[in-house]
Short mmCIF file of C-alpha atoms in Angstrom, two decimals:
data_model
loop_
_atom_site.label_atom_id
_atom_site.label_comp_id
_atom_site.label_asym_id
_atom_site.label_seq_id
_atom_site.Cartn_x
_atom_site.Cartn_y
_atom_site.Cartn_z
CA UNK A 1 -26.26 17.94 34.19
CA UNK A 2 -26.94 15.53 37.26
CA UNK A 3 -24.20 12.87 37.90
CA UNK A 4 -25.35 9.30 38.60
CA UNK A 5 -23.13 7.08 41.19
CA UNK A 6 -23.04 3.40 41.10
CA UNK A 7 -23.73 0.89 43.49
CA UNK A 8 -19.45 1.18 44.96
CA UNK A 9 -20.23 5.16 45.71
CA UNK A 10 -18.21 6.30 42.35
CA UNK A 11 -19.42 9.25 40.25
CA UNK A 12 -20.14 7.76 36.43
CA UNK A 13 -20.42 10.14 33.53
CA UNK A 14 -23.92 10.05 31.56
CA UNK A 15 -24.65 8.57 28.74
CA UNK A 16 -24.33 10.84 25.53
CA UNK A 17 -26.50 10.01 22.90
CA UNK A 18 -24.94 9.29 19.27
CA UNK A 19 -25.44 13.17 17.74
CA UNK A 20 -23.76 14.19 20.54
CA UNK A 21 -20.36 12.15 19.79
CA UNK A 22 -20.57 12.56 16.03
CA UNK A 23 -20.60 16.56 17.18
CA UNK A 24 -17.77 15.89 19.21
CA UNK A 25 -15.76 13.73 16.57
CA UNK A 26 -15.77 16.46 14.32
CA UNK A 27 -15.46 19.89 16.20
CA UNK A 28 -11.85 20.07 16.36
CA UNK A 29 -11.47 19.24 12.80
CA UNK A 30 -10.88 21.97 9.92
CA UNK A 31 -10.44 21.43 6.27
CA UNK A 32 -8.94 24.06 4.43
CA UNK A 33 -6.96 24.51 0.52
CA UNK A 34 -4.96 26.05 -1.65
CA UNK A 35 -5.62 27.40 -5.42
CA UNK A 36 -4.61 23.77 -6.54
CA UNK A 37 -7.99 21.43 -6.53
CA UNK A 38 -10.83 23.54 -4.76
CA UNK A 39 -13.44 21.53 -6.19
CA UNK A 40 -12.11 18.08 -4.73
CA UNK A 41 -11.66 20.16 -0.66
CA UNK A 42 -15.26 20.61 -1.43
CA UNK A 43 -16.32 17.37 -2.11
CA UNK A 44 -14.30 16.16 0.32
CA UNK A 45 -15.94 18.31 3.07
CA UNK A 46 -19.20 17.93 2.15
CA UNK A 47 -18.81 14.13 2.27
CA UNK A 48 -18.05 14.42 5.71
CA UNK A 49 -20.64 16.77 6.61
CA UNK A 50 -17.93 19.50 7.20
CA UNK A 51 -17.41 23.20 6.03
CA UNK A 52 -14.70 24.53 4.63
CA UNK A 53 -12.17 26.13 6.69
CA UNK A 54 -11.87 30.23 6.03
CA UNK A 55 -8.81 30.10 4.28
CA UNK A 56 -7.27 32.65 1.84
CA UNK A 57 -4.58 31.79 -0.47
CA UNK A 58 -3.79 34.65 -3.06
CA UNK A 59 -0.46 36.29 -4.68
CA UNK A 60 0.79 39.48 -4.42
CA UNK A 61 1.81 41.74 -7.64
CA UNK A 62 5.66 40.21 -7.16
CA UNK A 63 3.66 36.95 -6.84
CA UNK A 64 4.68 36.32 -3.45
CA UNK A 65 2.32 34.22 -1.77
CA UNK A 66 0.07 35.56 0.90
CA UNK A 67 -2.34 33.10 3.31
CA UNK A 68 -4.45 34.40 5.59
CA UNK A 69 -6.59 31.94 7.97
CA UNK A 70 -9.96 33.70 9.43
CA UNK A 71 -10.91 30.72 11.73
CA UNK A 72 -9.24 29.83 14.77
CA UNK A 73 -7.11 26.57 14.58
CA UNK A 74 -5.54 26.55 18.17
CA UNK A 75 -5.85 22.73 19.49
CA UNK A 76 -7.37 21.67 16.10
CA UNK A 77 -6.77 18.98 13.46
CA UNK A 78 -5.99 20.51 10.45
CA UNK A 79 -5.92 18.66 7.03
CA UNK A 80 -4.93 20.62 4.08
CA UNK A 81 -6.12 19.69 0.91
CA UNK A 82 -3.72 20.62 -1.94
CA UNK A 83 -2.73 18.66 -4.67
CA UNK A 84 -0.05 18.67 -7.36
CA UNK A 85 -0.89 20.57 -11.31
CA UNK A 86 0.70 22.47 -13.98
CA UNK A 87 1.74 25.15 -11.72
CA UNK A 88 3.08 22.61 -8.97
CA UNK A 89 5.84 25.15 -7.67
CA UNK A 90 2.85 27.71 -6.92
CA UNK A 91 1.17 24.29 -5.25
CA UNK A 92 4.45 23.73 -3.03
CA UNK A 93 4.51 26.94 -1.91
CA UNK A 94 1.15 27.52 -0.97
CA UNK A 95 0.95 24.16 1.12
CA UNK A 96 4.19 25.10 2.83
CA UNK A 97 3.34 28.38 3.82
CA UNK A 98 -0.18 27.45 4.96
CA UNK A 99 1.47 24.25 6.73
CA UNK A 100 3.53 26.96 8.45
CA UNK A 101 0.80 29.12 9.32
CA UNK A 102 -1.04 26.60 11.52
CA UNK A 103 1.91 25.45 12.66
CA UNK A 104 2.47 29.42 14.28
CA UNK A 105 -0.95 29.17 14.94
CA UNK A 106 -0.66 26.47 17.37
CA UNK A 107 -2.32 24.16 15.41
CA UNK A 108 -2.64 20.25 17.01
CA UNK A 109 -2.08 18.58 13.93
CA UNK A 110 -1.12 19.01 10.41
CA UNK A 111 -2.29 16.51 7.83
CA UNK A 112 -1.28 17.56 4.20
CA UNK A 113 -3.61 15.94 1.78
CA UNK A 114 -1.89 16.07 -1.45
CA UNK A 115 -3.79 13.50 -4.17
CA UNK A 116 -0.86 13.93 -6.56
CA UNK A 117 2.66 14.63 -5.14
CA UNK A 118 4.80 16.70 -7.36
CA UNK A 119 7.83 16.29 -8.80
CA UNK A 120 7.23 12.02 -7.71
CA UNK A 121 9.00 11.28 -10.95
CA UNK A 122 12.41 13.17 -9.54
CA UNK A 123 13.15 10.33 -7.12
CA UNK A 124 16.28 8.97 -8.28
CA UNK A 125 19.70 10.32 -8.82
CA UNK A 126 20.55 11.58 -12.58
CA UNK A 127 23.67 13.10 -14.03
CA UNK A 128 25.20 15.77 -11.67
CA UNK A 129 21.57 16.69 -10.56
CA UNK A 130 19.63 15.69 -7.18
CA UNK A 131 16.93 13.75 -5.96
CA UNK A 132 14.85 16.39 -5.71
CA UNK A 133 11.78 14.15 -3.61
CA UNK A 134 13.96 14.10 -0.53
CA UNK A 135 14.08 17.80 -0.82
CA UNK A 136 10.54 18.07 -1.12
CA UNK A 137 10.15 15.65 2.08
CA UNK A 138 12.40 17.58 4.15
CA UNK A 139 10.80 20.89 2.98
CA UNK A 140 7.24 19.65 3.90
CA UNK A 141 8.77 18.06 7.03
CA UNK A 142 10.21 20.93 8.43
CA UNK A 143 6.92 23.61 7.30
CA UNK A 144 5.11 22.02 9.87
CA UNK A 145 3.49 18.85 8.59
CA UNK A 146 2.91 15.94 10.87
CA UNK A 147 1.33 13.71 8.48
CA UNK A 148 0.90 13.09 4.89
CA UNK A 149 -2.02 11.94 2.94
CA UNK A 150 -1.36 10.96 -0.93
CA UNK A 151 -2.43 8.41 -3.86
CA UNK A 152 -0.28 6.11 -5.89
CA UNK A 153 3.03 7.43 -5.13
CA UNK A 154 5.93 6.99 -8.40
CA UNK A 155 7.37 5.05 -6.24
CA UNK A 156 6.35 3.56 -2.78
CA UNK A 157 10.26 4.64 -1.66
CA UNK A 158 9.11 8.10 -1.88
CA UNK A 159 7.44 7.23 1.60
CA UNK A 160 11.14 6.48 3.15
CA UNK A 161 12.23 10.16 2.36
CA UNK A 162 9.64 11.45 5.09
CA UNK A 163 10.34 11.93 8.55
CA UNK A 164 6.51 11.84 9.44
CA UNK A 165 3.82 9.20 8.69
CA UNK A 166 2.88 8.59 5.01
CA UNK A 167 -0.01 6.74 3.47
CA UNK A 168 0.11 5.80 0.15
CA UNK A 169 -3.37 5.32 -0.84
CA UNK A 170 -4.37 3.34 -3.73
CA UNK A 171 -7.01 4.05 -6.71
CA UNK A 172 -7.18 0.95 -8.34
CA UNK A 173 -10.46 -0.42 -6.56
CA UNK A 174 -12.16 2.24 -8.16
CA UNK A 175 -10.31 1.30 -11.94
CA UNK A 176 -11.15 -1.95 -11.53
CA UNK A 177 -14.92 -0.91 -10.87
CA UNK A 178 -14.84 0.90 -13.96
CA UNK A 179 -13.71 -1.75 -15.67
CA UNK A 180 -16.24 -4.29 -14.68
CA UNK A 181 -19.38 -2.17 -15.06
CA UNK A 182 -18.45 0.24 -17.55
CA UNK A 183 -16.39 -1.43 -20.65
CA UNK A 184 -18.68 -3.97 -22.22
CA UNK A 185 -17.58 -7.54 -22.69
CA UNK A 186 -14.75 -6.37 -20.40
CA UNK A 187 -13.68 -10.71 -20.18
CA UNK A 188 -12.41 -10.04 -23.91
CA UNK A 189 -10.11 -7.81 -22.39
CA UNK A 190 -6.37 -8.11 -22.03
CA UNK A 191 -4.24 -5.67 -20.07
CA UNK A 192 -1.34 -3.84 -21.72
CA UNK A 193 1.77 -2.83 -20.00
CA UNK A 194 2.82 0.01 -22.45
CA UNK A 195 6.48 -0.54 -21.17
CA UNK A 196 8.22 -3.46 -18.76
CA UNK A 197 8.49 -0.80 -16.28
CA UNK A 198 4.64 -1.37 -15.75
CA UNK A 199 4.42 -5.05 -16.16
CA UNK A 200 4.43 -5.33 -11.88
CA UNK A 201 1.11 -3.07 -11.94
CA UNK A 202 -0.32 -4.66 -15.05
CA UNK A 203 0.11 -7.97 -14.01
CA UNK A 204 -1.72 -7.12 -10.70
CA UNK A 205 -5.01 -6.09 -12.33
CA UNK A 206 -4.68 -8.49 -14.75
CA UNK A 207 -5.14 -11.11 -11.89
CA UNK A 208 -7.53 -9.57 -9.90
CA UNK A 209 -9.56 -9.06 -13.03
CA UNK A 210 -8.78 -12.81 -14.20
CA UNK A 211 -7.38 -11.95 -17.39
CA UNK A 212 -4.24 -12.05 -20.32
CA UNK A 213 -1.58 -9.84 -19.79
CA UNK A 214 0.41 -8.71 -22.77
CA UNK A 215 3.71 -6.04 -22.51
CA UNK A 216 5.13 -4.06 -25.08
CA UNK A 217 8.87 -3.91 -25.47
CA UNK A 218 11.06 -1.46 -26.68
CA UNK A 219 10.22 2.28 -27.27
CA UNK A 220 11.06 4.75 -29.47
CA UNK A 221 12.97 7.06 -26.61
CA UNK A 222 14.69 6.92 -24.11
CA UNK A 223 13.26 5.57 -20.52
CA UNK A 224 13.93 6.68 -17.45
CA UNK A 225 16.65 3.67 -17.14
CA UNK A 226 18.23 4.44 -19.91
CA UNK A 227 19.64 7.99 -19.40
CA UNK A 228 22.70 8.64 -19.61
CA UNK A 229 24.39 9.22 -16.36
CA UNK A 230 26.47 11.82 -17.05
CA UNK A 231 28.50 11.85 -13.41
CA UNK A 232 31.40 9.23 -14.60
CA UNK A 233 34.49 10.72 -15.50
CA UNK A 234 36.12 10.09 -19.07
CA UNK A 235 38.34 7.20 -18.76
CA UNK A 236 41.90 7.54 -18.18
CA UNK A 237 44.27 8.15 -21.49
CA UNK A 238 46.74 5.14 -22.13
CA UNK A 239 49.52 6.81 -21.05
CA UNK A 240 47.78 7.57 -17.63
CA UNK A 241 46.29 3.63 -17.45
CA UNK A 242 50.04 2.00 -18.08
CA UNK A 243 51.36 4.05 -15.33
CA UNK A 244 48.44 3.72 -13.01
CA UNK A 245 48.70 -0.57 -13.51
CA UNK A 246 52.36 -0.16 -12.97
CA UNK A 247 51.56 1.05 -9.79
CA UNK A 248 49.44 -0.98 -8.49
CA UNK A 249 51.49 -3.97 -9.71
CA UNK A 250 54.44 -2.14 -7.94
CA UNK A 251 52.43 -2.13 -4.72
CA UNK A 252 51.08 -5.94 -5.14
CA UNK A 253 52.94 -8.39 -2.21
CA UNK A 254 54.43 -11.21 -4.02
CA UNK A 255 52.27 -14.30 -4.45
CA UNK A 256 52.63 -17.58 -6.35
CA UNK A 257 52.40 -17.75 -9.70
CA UNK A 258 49.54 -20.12 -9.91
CA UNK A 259 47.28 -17.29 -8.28
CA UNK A 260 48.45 -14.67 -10.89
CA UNK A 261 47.08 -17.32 -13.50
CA UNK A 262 43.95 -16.70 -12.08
CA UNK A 263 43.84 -13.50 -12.50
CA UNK A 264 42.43 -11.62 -15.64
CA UNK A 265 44.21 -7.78 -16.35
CA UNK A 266 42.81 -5.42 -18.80
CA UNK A 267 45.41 -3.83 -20.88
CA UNK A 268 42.81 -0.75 -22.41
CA UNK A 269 42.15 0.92 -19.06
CA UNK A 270 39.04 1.04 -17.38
CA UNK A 271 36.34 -0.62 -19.72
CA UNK A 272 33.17 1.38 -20.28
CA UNK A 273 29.82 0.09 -20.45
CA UNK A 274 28.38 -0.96 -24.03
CA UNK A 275 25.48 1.19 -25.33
CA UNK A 276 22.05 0.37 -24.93
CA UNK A 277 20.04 -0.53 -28.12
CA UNK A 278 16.72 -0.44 -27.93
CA UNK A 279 14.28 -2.51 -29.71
CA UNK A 280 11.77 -1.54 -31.92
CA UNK A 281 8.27 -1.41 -30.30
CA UNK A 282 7.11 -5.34 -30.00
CA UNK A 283 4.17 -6.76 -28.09
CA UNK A 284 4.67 -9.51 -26.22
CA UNK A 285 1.15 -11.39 -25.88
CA UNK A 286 -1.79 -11.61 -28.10
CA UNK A 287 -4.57 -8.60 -28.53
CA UNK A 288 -5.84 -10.14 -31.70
CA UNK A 289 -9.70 -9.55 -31.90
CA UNK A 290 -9.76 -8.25 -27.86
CA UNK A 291 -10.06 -5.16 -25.80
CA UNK A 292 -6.51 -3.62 -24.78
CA UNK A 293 -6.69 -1.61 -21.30
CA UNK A 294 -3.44 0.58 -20.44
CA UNK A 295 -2.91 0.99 -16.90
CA UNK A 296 -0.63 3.51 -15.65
CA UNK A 297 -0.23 5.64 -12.35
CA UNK A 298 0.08 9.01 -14.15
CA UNK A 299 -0.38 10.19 -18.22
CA UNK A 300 1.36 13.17 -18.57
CA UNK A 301 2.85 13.07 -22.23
CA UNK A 302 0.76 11.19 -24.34
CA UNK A 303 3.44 10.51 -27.20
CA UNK A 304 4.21 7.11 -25.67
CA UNK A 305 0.24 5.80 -25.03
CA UNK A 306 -0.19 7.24 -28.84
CA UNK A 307 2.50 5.26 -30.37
CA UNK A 308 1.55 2.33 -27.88
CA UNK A 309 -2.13 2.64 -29.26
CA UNK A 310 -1.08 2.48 -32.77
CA UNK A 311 0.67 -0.81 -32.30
CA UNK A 312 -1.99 -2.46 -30.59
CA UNK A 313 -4.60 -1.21 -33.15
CA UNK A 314 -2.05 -2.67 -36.25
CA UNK A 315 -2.02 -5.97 -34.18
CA UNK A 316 -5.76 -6.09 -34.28
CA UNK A 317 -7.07 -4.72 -31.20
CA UNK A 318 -10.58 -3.92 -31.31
CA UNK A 319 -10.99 -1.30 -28.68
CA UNK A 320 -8.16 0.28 -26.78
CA UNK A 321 -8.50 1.95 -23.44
CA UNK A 322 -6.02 3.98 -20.86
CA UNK A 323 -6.66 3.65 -17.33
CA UNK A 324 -4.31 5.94 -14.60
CA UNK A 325 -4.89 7.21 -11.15
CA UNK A 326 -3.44 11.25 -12.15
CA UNK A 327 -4.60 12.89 -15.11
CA UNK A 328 -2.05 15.67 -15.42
CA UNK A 329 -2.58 15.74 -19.38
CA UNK A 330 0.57 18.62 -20.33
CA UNK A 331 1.03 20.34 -23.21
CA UNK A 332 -1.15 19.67 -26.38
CA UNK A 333 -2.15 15.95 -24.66
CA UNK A 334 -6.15 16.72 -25.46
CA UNK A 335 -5.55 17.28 -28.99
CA UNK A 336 -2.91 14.06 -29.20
CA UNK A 337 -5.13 11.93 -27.31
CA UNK A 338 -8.62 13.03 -29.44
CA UNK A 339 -6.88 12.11 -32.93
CA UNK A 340 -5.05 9.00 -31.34
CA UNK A 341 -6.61 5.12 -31.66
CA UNK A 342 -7.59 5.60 -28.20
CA UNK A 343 -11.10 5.21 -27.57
CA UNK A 344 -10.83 6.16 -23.53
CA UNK A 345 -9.37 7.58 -21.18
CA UNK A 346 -9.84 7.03 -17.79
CA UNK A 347 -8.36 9.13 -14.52
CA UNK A 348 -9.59 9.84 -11.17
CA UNK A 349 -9.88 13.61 -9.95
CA UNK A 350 -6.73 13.91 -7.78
CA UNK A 351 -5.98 16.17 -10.44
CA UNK A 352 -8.21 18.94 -11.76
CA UNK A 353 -8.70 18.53 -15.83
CA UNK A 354 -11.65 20.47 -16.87
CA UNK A 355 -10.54 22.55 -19.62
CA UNK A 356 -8.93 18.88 -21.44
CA UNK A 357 -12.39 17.46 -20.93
CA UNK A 358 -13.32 20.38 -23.09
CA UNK A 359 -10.86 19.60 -25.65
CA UNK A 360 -10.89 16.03 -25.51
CA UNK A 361 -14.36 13.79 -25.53
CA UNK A 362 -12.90 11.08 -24.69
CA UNK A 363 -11.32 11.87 -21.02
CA UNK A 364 -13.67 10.46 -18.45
CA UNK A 365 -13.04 10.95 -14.87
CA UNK A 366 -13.77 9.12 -11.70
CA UNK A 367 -14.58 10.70 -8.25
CA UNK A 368 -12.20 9.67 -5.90
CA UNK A 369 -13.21 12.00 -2.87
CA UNK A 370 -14.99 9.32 -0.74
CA UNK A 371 -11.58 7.39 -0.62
CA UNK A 372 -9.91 10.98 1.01
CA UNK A 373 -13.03 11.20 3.05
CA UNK A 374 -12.90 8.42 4.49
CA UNK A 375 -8.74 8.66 5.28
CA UNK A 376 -9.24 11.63 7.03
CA UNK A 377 -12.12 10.35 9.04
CA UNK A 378 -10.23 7.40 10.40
CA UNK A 379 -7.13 9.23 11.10
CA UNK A 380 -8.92 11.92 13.18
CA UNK A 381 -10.22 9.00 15.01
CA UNK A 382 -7.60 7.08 15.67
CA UNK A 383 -9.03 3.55 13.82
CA UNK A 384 -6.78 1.02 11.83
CA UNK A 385 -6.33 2.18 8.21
CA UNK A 386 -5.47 -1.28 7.06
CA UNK A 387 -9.31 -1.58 5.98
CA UNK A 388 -8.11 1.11 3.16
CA UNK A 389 -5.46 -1.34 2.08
CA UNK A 390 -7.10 -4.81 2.55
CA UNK A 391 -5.75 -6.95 -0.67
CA UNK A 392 -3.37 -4.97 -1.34
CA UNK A 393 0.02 -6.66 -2.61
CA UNK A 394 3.59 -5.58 -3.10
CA UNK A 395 2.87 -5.35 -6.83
CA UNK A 396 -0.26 -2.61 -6.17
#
């Protein structure tokens, strides 16, 4: 390779023509995957022109795991693809321990790519349990990880519980596609939030799409909210709350009688809170005659969108449709969702869903591996991933 020098005497580098840098762009990276979602690594590689990393993930009789990397990953980028299912402990596990491997391996970078992060639900605290998230952070934190890759967190908090960089991508460009070219006479539409707890999203498509919004209110169990919080103590007995304010009165300094006036004294002990009645289901807006769309960020059980449906079809809806960003579909959801009002449903593949697609006509899916693709490409090259997030709001 000759060297050229310029007019002050200095050696300059030549020019390398464009195959040469896409060549170089991409050597050091390797994709591998767990058991979770091999069909979406796939994609995802072939998108970027990329093969898959030799990577084998398999259990043991005792169903320990076992992972065992053939290529070399010394000085490389290395973006695991493994998303959340069914069988998300198996899922942890195996993106730990491979997260751990490269990490041994002398990897440069970790990137976990995980579409659907399990056990997103568990974020806050309830009874005498834990918020198992954080756990999850600090697991993934500590296997090795230096970056995480996900969609449409529970909750965008979840991000605080990491100790590395998250980004939170977001799915609903490609929902709102869908609903613009795909559900005729989609301006007859109104968007449903199946409970208040999704009005914030609901109310975000329904202005980007320029149309009603309607909420249903009350349910027929329990929310999240609504638990019962089981680490309180029983109040004190009477005996116990007359001695206790004795007490404290005894302890008191002496002040003027026109500031006791002003102050109120319970004589029943500490007061409890009044229980929660829930409504029956109402819908607050008008679907009369018009297409109802769901939006949600995951459908897991179904009994909710089902009884949802039901309303909205006895308020005269004409078509009903359900629109979320993980398809996780537990349980006998197919068969719910195929006798249901429903006549859609609509997920991306972060999750893999085949065998309801069997059992369920009408589950469509929308491919979501350019997004991931294109994540991973401008992370390995160091460029701005605020393009990925342009319009996005604090209700998104």
């Amino acid at each position: 390779m000759l060297l050229q020098r310029n007019k002050l005497g200095s050696v300059r580098p030549p020019k390398r023509c464009r195959s040469d840098m896409d060549n170089t762009s991409t050597s050091d990276i390797v994709i591998i995957n767990g058991n979770s979602h091999p069909d979406l690594a796939n994609m995802v590689a072939e998108r970027m022109g990329l093969k898959n990393g030799g990577c084998s993930v398999f259990h043991k009789s005792n169903r320990e795991t076992i992972v065992e990397i053939s290529d070399s990953v010394r000085g490389k980028d290395i973006y695991i693809i493994q998303t959340g299912t069914k069988d998300a402990n198996n899922n942890i596990m195996e993106l730990l321990i491979m997260a751990y491997a490269c990490k041994t391996s002398s990897a440069r970078s970790i990137v976990g790519v995980i579409p659907y992060l399990p056990y997103s639900k568990q974020c806050k605290m309830r009874k005498r349990g834990c918020i198992v998230s954080k756990l999850l952070a600090k697991m993934m934190c500590t296997s090795g990880l230096t970056h995480i890759i996900t969609m449409d967190l529970h909750q965008k908090e979840i991000q605080g519980f990491f100790d590395i960089p998250v980004d939170n991508l977001r799915a609903s460009p490609f929902l709102l596609q869908y609903i613009q070219e795909s559900i005729p006479d989609y301006r007859n539409s109104v968007i449903v939030a199946r409970n208040p707890g999704v009005a914030k999203k609901a109310n975000s498509y329904a202005e980007r799409l320029r149309l009603g919004l309607a909420v249903i209110h009350g349910e027929q169990k329990e929310a999240e909210s609504d638990e019962v919080d089981g680490r309180y103590s029983p109040p004190p007995t009477s005996a116990y709350s007359n001695l206790l304010g004795n007490s404290v009165e005894m302890c008191l300094p002496a002040t003027p009688s026109s500031s006791r006036t002003r102050t109120t004294s319970v004589s029943v002990g500490v007061p409890e809170h009044p229980i929660k009645v829930k409504p029956p289901l109402t819908i607050v807006g008008d679907v009369n005659g018009r297409i109802a769309i769901m939006v949600d960020d995951l459908i897991d059980d179904v009994q909710a969108f089902v009884a949802a449906a039901e309303m909205l079809k006895d308020n005269g809806a004409c078509k009903i449709y359900v629109l979320a960003t993980h398809g996780l579909l537990s349980s006998d959801a197919p068969r719910l969702l195929d006798e249901s009002p429903i006549d859609e449903i609509v997920v991306t593949n972060t999750i893999p869903h085949e065998i309801q697609k069997l059992q369920c006509h009408k589950i469509k899916t929308i491919d979501i591996s350019i997004l991931i693709a294109e994540a991973i490409r401008r992370i390995h090259n160091k460029e701005s991933m605020s393009y990925l997030f342009r319009n996005v709001t604090l209700e998104d």
